[in-house]
C-alpha positions as a printed Julia matrix, in Angstrom:
387×3 Matrix{Float64}:
 -23.99  -101.46   -58.77
 -26.81   -99.39   -57.3
 -28.83  -102.34   -56.02
 -25.9   -104.5    -54.83
 -28.07  -107.59   -54.82
 -26.83  -110.93   -53.49
 -26.68  -113.92   -55.83
 -29.78  -115.46   -54.23
 -31.92  -112.4    -55.08
 -30.61  -112.31   -58.65
 -31.48  -115.97   -59.1
 -34.98  -115.38   -57.75
 -35.44  -112.45   -60.15
 -34.73  -114.81   -63.04
 -37.66  -116.91   -61.8
 -39.83  -113.79   -61.98
 -38.78  -113.28   -65.6
 -39.41  -116.91   -66.46
 -42.8   -117.15   -64.74
 -45.57  -117.76   -67.26
 -48.8   -117.47   -65.32
 -49.92  -114.65   -63.05
 -49.94  -117.03   -60.1
 -46.34  -118.01   -60.84
 -45.3   -114.36   -61.22
 -46.9   -113.4    -57.92
 -45.23  -116.26   -56.07
 -41.85  -115.59   -57.7
 -42.05  -111.85   -56.94
 -42.94  -112.59   -53.3
 -39.88  -114.83   -53.04
 -37.71  -112.2    -54.74
 -38.82  -109.51   -52.29
 -38.0   -111.76   -49.35
 -34.46  -112.18   -50.72
 -33.77  -108.47   -51.33
 -31.82  -106.98   -48.4
 -33.09  -103.77   -46.87
 -30.58  -100.96   -47.36
 -30.43   -97.57   -49.05
 -29.4    -98.98   -52.4
 -32.5   -101.21   -52.63
 -35.15   -98.77   -51.35
 -36.47   -97.82   -54.78
 -36.33  -101.41   -56.02
 -38.25  -102.71   -53.01
 -40.85   -99.96   -53.34
 -41.33  -100.72   -57.03
 -41.5   -104.48   -56.47
 -44.14  -104.0    -53.75
 -46.29  -101.86   -56.06
 -45.78  -104.3    -58.93
 -46.89  -107.16   -56.68
 -50.09  -105.25   -55.86
 -50.7   -104.66   -59.59
 -50.27  -108.36   -60.37
 -52.67  -109.33   -57.61
 -55.2   -106.84   -59.01
 -54.69  -108.26   -62.5
 -55.27  -111.78   -61.2
 -58.52  -110.63   -59.62
 -59.49  -108.98   -62.93
 -58.94  -112.23   -64.8
 -61.02  -114.16   -62.29
 -63.75  -111.53   -62.47
 -63.76  -111.72   -66.27
 -63.84  -115.52   -66.22
 -66.88  -115.55   -63.95
 -68.37  -112.43   -65.6
 -68.63  -110.66   -62.27
 -68.32  -106.9    -62.32
 -66.24  -104.75   -64.66
 -62.92  -106.03   -66.03
 -59.98  -103.77   -66.93
 -58.08  -106.55   -68.66
 -57.51  -105.66   -72.33
 -55.73  -108.25   -74.46
 -53.51  -106.67   -77.11
 -54.54  -106.8    -80.75
 -53.16  -105.25   -83.92
 -49.77  -103.66   -84.46
 -49.77  -101.81   -81.12
 -51.97  -100.93   -78.18
 -52.64   -97.21   -77.63
 -54.3    -96.11   -74.36
 -56.09   -92.75   -74.28
 -55.64   -90.84   -71.02
 -57.42   -87.64   -70.09
 -59.36   -85.69   -67.48
 -63.16   -85.92   -67.29
 -64.98   -84.64   -70.39
 -61.84   -84.26   -72.5
 -63.6    -86.03   -75.37
 -61.75   -89.36   -75.39
 -64.84   -91.45   -76.06
 -66.0    -89.41   -79.04
 -62.44   -89.44   -80.37
 -62.26   -93.26   -80.28
 -65.71   -93.5    -81.85
 -64.81   -91.18   -84.74
 -61.44   -92.87   -85.36
 -62.57   -96.49   -85.13
 -66.36   -96.65   -85.27
 -66.42   -98.34   -81.85
 -69.61   -97.87   -79.85
 -68.12   -95.91   -76.97
 -70.28   -94.18   -74.42
 -70.29   -90.48   -75.34
 -71.74   -88.2    -72.68
 -71.23   -84.77   -71.12
 -71.63   -86.39   -67.7
 -68.22   -86.82   -65.97
 -67.04   -90.43   -65.46
 -69.55   -91.84   -67.93
 -66.76   -94.18   -69.1
 -66.25   -96.67   -66.27
 -64.4    -99.46   -68.09
 -62.01   -99.74   -71.07
 -63.64   -99.44   -74.49
 -61.73  -100.76   -77.51
 -61.65   -99.86   -81.22
 -59.26  -100.51   -84.12
 -57.69   -97.61   -86.04
 -56.48   -98.42   -89.55
 -53.2    -96.95   -90.78
 -52.25   -98.03   -94.3
 -52.02  -101.85   -94.08
 -51.98  -102.23   -90.28
 -54.3   -101.55   -87.33
 -53.71   -99.9    -83.97
 -55.81  -100.9    -80.99
 -57.21   -97.78   -79.29
 -58.33   -98.15   -75.67
 -60.64   -95.5    -74.24
 -59.98   -95.51   -70.49
 -62.0    -94.02   -67.62
 -60.99   -90.44   -66.84
 -58.12   -89.6    -64.52
 -58.67   -87.21   -61.64
 -55.16   -86.28   -60.4
 -54.46   -87.41   -56.86
 -57.88   -88.84   -56.02
 -59.56   -90.35   -59.05
 -61.55   -93.55   -58.45
 -60.02   -95.2    -61.53
 -56.48   -93.79   -61.4
 -54.71   -96.98   -60.29
 -56.45   -99.14   -62.88
 -55.81   -96.61   -65.67
 -52.12   -96.53   -64.71
 -52.12  -100.33   -65.02
 -53.5    -99.99   -68.54
 -50.77   -97.46   -69.33
 -47.98   -99.74   -68.1
 -49.09  -102.41   -70.55
 -49.66  -100.02   -73.46
 -47.25   -99.48   -76.34
 -48.09   -95.77   -76.57
 -50.06   -93.26   -74.5
 -52.35   -90.77   -76.2
 -52.91   -87.84   -73.85
 -56.17   -86.05   -74.6
 -56.52   -82.42   -73.48
 -59.48   -80.05   -73.7
 -58.71   -76.88   -75.69
 -61.34   -74.95   -73.73
 -59.42   -75.5    -70.48
 -55.89   -74.65   -69.27
 -54.04   -77.2    -71.4
 -50.68   -76.59   -69.72
 -52.04   -77.19   -66.21
 -54.01   -80.25   -67.3
 -51.04   -81.75   -69.14
 -48.71   -81.31   -66.15
 -51.29   -82.88   -63.84
 -51.62   -85.95   -66.06
 -47.87   -86.24   -66.42
 -47.35   -86.13   -62.64
 -49.92   -88.89   -62.21
 -48.1    -91.07   -64.73
 -44.68   -90.38   -63.22
 -45.94   -91.29   -59.75
 -46.75   -94.71   -61.24
 -43.23   -95.06   -62.67
 -44.25   -94.16   -66.23
 -42.04   -91.63   -68.02
 -43.13   -89.66   -71.07
 -39.83   -87.86   -71.6
 -37.29   -89.95   -73.39
 -34.25   -90.42   -71.13
 -30.84   -89.42   -72.45
 -30.16   -93.08   -72.85
 -32.41   -96.11   -73.11
 -31.82   -99.84   -72.89
 -34.13  -102.49   -74.28
 -33.54  -106.14   -73.42
 -35.36  -108.83   -75.37
 -34.83  -112.24   -73.8
 -35.04  -115.48   -75.75
 -36.23  -118.63   -74.0
 -35.2   -120.98   -76.79
 -32.15  -121.28   -79.01
 -28.56  -120.4    -78.24
 -27.87  -117.0    -79.72
 -25.94  -115.68   -76.73
 -25.98  -112.01   -75.79
 -26.22  -109.76   -78.86
 -25.68  -106.03   -78.29
 -26.86  -103.51   -80.9
 -25.23  -100.12   -80.36
 -27.34   -97.13   -81.4
 -25.61   -94.98   -78.79
 -22.73   -95.32   -76.35
 -21.86   -97.05   -73.08
 -20.42   -94.73   -70.41
 -17.51   -96.18   -68.41
 -18.4    -99.7    -69.53
 -17.9   -102.11   -72.39
 -20.05  -104.63   -74.21
 -18.27  -107.34   -72.24
 -19.36  -105.63   -69.01
 -22.95  -105.79   -70.23
 -22.63  -109.5    -70.97
 -21.12  -110.16   -67.54
 -23.9   -108.23   -65.82
 -26.61  -110.22   -67.62
 -24.75  -113.45   -66.87
 -24.83  -112.56   -63.15
 -28.63  -112.7    -63.49
 -28.34  -115.99   -65.41
 -29.41  -114.3    -68.64
 -27.44  -115.85   -71.49
 -29.72  -115.44   -74.53
 -30.9   -111.91   -75.23
 -30.79  -108.99   -77.66
 -29.71  -105.76   -75.94
 -30.35  -102.45   -77.71
 -28.33   -99.45   -76.47
 -29.84   -96.09   -77.46
 -28.28   -92.8    -76.48
 -25.8    -92.5    -73.62
 -26.26   -95.19   -70.96
 -24.36   -96.62   -68.02
 -24.15  -100.13   -66.65
 -26.65   -99.06   -63.98
 -29.12   -98.24   -66.76
 -28.69  -101.75   -68.12
 -29.46  -103.2    -64.7
 -32.55  -101.01   -64.37
 -33.7   -102.36   -67.74
 -33.43  -105.91   -66.39
 -36.01  -105.02   -63.74
 -38.13  -102.68   -65.84
 -39.18  -100.77   -62.71
 -39.26   -97.43   -64.56
 -40.94   -97.5    -67.95
 -40.58   -95.03   -70.78
 -43.69   -94.8    -72.91
 -43.81   -92.89   -76.19
 -46.72   -90.49   -76.36
 -48.78   -88.28   -78.62
 -50.46   -85.24   -77.06
 -53.83   -84.45   -78.6
 -55.6    -81.17   -77.91
 -59.26   -81.86   -78.6
 -62.08   -79.33   -79.23
 -59.88   -76.91   -81.2
 -63.07   -75.75   -82.92
 -63.99   -74.15   -79.58
 -60.66   -73.3    -77.9
 -57.54   -71.2    -78.27
 -55.3    -72.47   -81.08
 -52.13   -71.13   -79.46
 -51.94   -74.35   -77.44
 -48.97   -75.87   -79.28
 -46.55   -73.08   -78.46
 -47.82   -72.98   -74.86
 -47.41   -76.7    -74.32
 -43.93   -76.84   -75.81
 -42.6    -73.69   -74.1
 -44.32   -73.96   -70.71
 -44.79   -77.7    -70.18
 -41.88   -79.17   -72.15
 -44.07   -81.71   -73.9
 -42.0    -84.5    -75.45
 -43.01   -85.98   -78.75
 -45.62   -84.42   -80.96
 -48.57   -82.14   -80.18
 -51.54   -82.06   -82.53
 -54.84   -80.22   -82.48
 -58.02   -82.05   -83.43
 -61.76   -81.8    -83.18
 -63.54   -85.07   -82.56
 -66.77   -83.24   -83.3
 -65.87   -81.82   -86.73
 -63.19   -84.35   -87.69
 -60.44   -81.73   -88.07
 -56.94   -83.21   -87.69
 -58.11   -86.81   -87.19
 -56.52   -87.97   -90.44
 -53.05   -87.2    -89.0
 -53.23   -89.45   -85.95
 -52.45   -92.81   -87.56
 -49.18   -91.57   -89.06
 -48.18   -89.78   -85.84
 -48.81   -92.88   -83.73
 -46.78   -95.01   -86.15
 -43.88   -92.56   -86.07
 -43.78   -92.18   -82.29
 -43.94   -95.94   -81.74
 -40.61   -96.3    -83.58
 -41.74   -99.47   -85.3
 -41.19  -100.78   -88.79
 -43.07  -103.12   -91.12
 -41.11  -105.97   -92.64
 -42.59  -108.29   -95.25
 -41.33  -111.83   -95.64
 -40.86  -113.63   -98.95
 -40.1   -117.26   -99.63
 -37.56  -118.1   -102.36
 -39.37  -118.13  -105.71
 -42.59  -117.16  -103.89
 -44.68  -114.05  -103.39
 -44.42  -111.35  -100.74
 -46.59  -111.75   -97.65
 -49.57  -109.42   -97.36
 -49.32  -109.11   -93.6
 -46.11  -107.48   -92.31
 -44.11  -108.36   -89.23
 -44.14  -105.45   -86.77
 -40.65  -104.89   -85.35
 -38.87  -102.21   -83.37
 -36.72   -99.72   -85.24
 -33.18  -101.1    -85.27
 -34.39  -104.67   -85.8
 -32.16  -106.99   -87.81
 -32.57  -110.01   -90.06
 -32.03  -112.1    -86.92
 -35.25  -110.7    -85.44
 -37.14  -111.67   -88.59
 -35.67  -115.18   -88.58
 -36.65  -115.64   -84.95
 -40.2   -114.46   -85.58
 -40.6   -116.97   -88.41
 -39.15  -120.01   -86.63
 -36.18  -120.87   -84.4
 -34.91  -123.26   -87.06
 -34.44  -120.27   -89.37
 -31.73  -119.01   -87.01
 -30.06  -122.39   -86.55
 -30.04  -123.17   -90.28
 -29.58  -119.63   -91.59
 -27.4   -119.3    -94.69
 -28.07  -115.79   -95.99
 -30.92  -113.38   -96.72
 -31.86  -111.18   -99.66
 -33.31  -107.74   -99.09
 -35.51  -105.48  -101.2
 -36.44  -102.05   -99.94
 -35.05   -98.95   -98.2
 -32.23  -100.73   -96.33
 -30.8   -102.49   -99.39
 -28.03  -101.04  -101.53
 -29.65  -102.67  -104.56
 -32.68  -104.95  -105.07
 -32.03  -108.45  -103.75
 -28.88  -107.53  -101.81
 -27.34  -110.54  -100.05
 -26.95  -109.9    -96.28
 -26.34  -111.66   -92.97
 -28.16  -111.82   -89.65
 -26.77  -108.48   -88.43
 -28.24  -106.43   -91.28
 -30.37  -103.59   -89.83
 -33.77  -103.32   -91.49
 -35.98  -100.36   -92.38
 -39.72   -99.81   -92.8
 -41.27  -101.67   -95.76
 -38.25  -103.91   -96.37
 -38.87  -107.32   -97.94
 -36.78  -110.18   -96.51
 -36.17  -113.52   -98.18
 -34.31  -116.01   -95.96
 -32.28  -118.85   -97.43
 -31.41  -121.88   -95.31
 -28.54  -124.31   -95.44
 -29.16  -127.51   -97.37
């Protein structure tokens, strides 16, 4: 393995994963760092862990500041189906964009750095809401809020990059992307991706969902690797082409991939050839859309684009002989009936008998399926338990 960690360090990393409070996480991460040997294979891990420790200490200070109402807090608790953080250079129009999309009372001004703390609004898309967070502007390399904005981005579910159509959109995009990458945040989807969802209760073992392929490794190798970190209950999703090293990196989460939507604002004033330029010259991943926060042009597209790039689905539960829930469960694409059962209650996994499905993933209305059935957006799931 790349890191070649001793058993003591792996055991201490499990304590980091299991820590519940910030104080516990900080202490556990300090102990983990002390147990990681210094050699070439651990350089990147040690560097990441040191930065992560600094972020956690900052977050602890933010919580204390918020509790005592001293100063400005950058702590934003998640609400809605997903948290979307807007990132942009000064005067890109983020604040007006959030105001027009959500009605939130953001501070709109032509003065640079008029936004000095996160401002939150809720964007409705069909029957769900996305939490939009207007962040202070980023000034590549030397911005006074860069570190705190990167912290917001690490916790976000999606990043909305806001560019100014009256400026050099390619140069501005590349500058923002470099700033994110320097913080360990990737916008380009890697060839392969691993997601590990750990379960603290129940005994489901290690479940591996293959939506790609393992290179020079088997599912059993994955299970052995997780067991070496004392991880015995988890759902592992393999997407694309990944190696065992990629699985280990996912355990640490030191490099994060974040889906993104690139928004070119002020298209009523700028050059509308921006899409071709961004795709051909900057290699923008995901979708690029032109909008005008001032006139409202293109704003009606953003909810659908955010939903699509998040790769989430809505699943509605139904009790036997009862009605369908109004509020959907929000799950990752590739989720199974097992994920629904877990979200309802652990006993639904232990006492599971079968499920009936209505919707896009069913072969016919009310199809009888098991825990491994992969769900699709707008499915209805009715779980039956053993007597």
